[in-house]
Amino acid sequence: MKCTVCKGPAVIDIRRHNANFCAEHFLRLCRDQVAKAIKDFAMIEPSDRALVAVSGGKDSLAVWDILVELGYQADGLYLGLGIGDYSDASGETARAFARDRGWTLLEVDLPTEHGFDIPTGAKAARRVPCSACGLSKRHLFDEAARTGGYDVLVTGHNLDDEAAVLFGNVLHWQDDYLGRQLPVLPARQGFPRKVKPLVRLGEREMAAYCVLRGIDYIVEECPMAAGNKHLGYKEALNLIEAASPGTKHDFYFGFLARASARFTPDAVAERELLQACARCGAPTPGEVCAFCRLVDRATDREAVPVALGRRPG
Ligand code: Q46
Ligand code: ZN
Ligand code: ZN
């Protein structure tokens, strides 16, 4: 197998590009794909301060590495979710990565700072763990970006993630989610801009990127992911992709180009109705935000009465 660019020995084939790459040209391809996503979707300005949500997994460490390589100012944020050994190991991995490079890693620990961990919090609130976790992550990432004065919050979602989420949202016609499934969500009403610079790269490529760059990442999946529907959607898409390379890319980018605008007016209208949470100040459609209500239930505080959202104006 020869590198399509330089004809030297190749280390990876990418079937959807119908090409093979040596280490040097593969790393260049990854950077180019991220630079293209950033440019095409106006994700990050050179003067922006970016905050990367870092889990210790391959995607978040790779996107942080690539952004710094491309010359962006990017700090990391690690969120301790209290998911047993998995959280201990992922926190250590994220810290070691930042320490080795002398980069700034902010940390928020859910059990220490908010009094509950994801497994017990989810049980107390009668939510599935990933739902309580997703809600907590969104809230704490937003808050850290806001209080730290960052312009943009970066996540490591890759093409496989986005195609699987899109597949699930289409299968169940979740039009409100479809309206928000964009590689860039603009800043508004107290939310930082949110961007996904890895949307042009797949999971296998990100693992290869980390290996070739000598990035030590946590390989284990979160133990709470078992039974998560997205894993099933990913497997289904992998079967289709194996038979027809490029399908995931066409599915996701075809949606962005041809269909997503049909769903965005609803999502935008929903965002217009937000007000500040009476407890923490985060934007919310109700009086008290979903995270503060989760904290109450998870820490067994007095329940917050569910109030109807006040409409501004
Ligand atoms: S960390 Fe949280 Fe994920 Fe674990 S509990 Fe679910 S959402 S699977 S990316
Ligand atoms: Zn080459
Ligand atoms: Zn709140």
Tab-separated table of N, CA, C and O and ligand atoms in Angstrom, residues 139 143 276-284 287-293 295, ligand 3:
chain	number	residue	atom	x	y	z
A	139	HIS	N	-24.644	22.095	30.735
A	139	HIS	CA	-24.734	23.212	31.678
A	139	HIS	C	-23.352	23.645	32.168
A	139	HIS	O	-23.034	24.838	32.178
A	143	GLU	N	-21.312	27.112	31.465
A	143	GLU	CA	-20.978	27.971	32.598
A	143	GLU	C	-19.477	28.265	32.627
A	143	GLU	O	-19.059	29.403	32.836
A	276	ALA	N	-33.162	34.098	32.256
A	276	ALA	CA	-32.111	33.659	33.186
A	276	ALA	C	-32.712	32.794	34.297
A	276	ALA	O	-33.752	33.133	34.856
A	277	CYS	N	-32.055	31.678	34.601
A	277	CYS	CA	-32.483	30.806	35.705
A	277	CYS	C	-32.452	31.609	37.009
A	277	CYS	O	-31.467	32.297	37.295
A	278	ALA	N	-33.523	31.512	37.788
A	278	ALA	CA	-33.616	32.280	39.034
A	278	ALA	C	-32.524	31.865	40.019
A	278	ALA	O	-32.120	32.627	40.877
A	279	ARG	N	-32.018	30.651	39.866
A	279	ARG	CA	-31.040	30.133	40.814
A	279	ARG	C	-29.600	30.411	40.367
A	279	ARG	O	-28.791	30.901	41.126
A	280	CYS	N	-29.286	30.070	39.103
A	280	CYS	CA	-27.874	30.137	38.686
A	280	CYS	C	-27.615	31.117	37.558
A	280	CYS	O	-26.468	31.343	37.190
A	281	GLY	N	-28.675	31.663	36.963
A	281	GLY	CA	-28.483	32.654	35.901
A	281	GLY	C	-28.309	32.074	34.504
A	281	GLY	O	-28.212	32.815	33.534
A	282	ALA	N	-28.299	30.746	34.379
A	282	ALA	CA	-28.141	30.139	33.048
A	282	ALA	C	-29.409	30.362	32.220
A	282	ALA	O	-30.500	30.446	32.793
A	283	PRO	N	-29.295	30.448	30.892
A	283	PRO	CA	-30.496	30.644	30.080
A	283	PRO	C	-31.412	29.411	30.156
A	283	PRO	O	-30.927	28.284	30.054
A	284	THR	N	-32.687	29.642	30.341
A	284	THR	CA	-33.619	28.520	30.481
A	284	THR	C	-35.016	28.949	30.048
A	284	THR	O	-35.370	30.123	30.192
A	287	GLU	N	-38.426	28.900	35.006
A	287	GLU	CA	-37.906	29.840	35.999
A	287	GLU	C	-36.582	29.335	36.563
A	287	GLU	O	-35.666	30.104	36.829
A	288	VAL	N	-36.553	28.012	36.799
A	288	VAL	CA	-35.337	27.383	37.329
A	288	VAL	C	-34.867	26.392	36.267
A	288	VAL	O	-35.672	25.639	35.721
A	289	CYS	N	-33.572	26.398	35.961
A	289	CYS	CA	-33.097	25.584	34.835
A	289	CYS	C	-33.108	24.092	35.174
A	289	CYS	O	-33.164	23.697	36.344
A	290	ALA	N	-33.036	23.271	34.135
A	290	ALA	CA	-33.109	21.825	34.315
A	290	ALA	C	-31.948	21.316	35.171
A	290	ALA	O	-32.106	20.362	35.945
A	291	PHE	N	-30.780	21.945	35.071
A	291	PHE	CA	-29.641	21.483	35.875
A	291	PHE	C	-29.895	21.754	37.363
A	291	PHE	O	-29.675	20.884	38.203
A	292	CYS	N	-30.375	22.951	37.700
A	292	CYS	CA	-30.648	23.247	39.117
A	292	CYS	C	-31.721	22.301	39.659
A	292	CYS	O	-31.648	21.879	40.817
A	293	ARG	N	-32.701	21.951	38.822
A	293	ARG	CA	-33.728	20.999	39.284
A	293	ARG	C	-33.118	19.621	39.481
A	293	ARG	O	-33.445	18.909	40.432
A	295	VAL	N	-29.994	19.059	40.328
A	295	VAL	CA	-29.194	19.144	41.558
A	295	VAL	C	-30.103	18.938	42.772
A	295	VAL	O	-29.781	18.182	43.692
B	3	ZN	ZN	-29.995	27.041	37.128
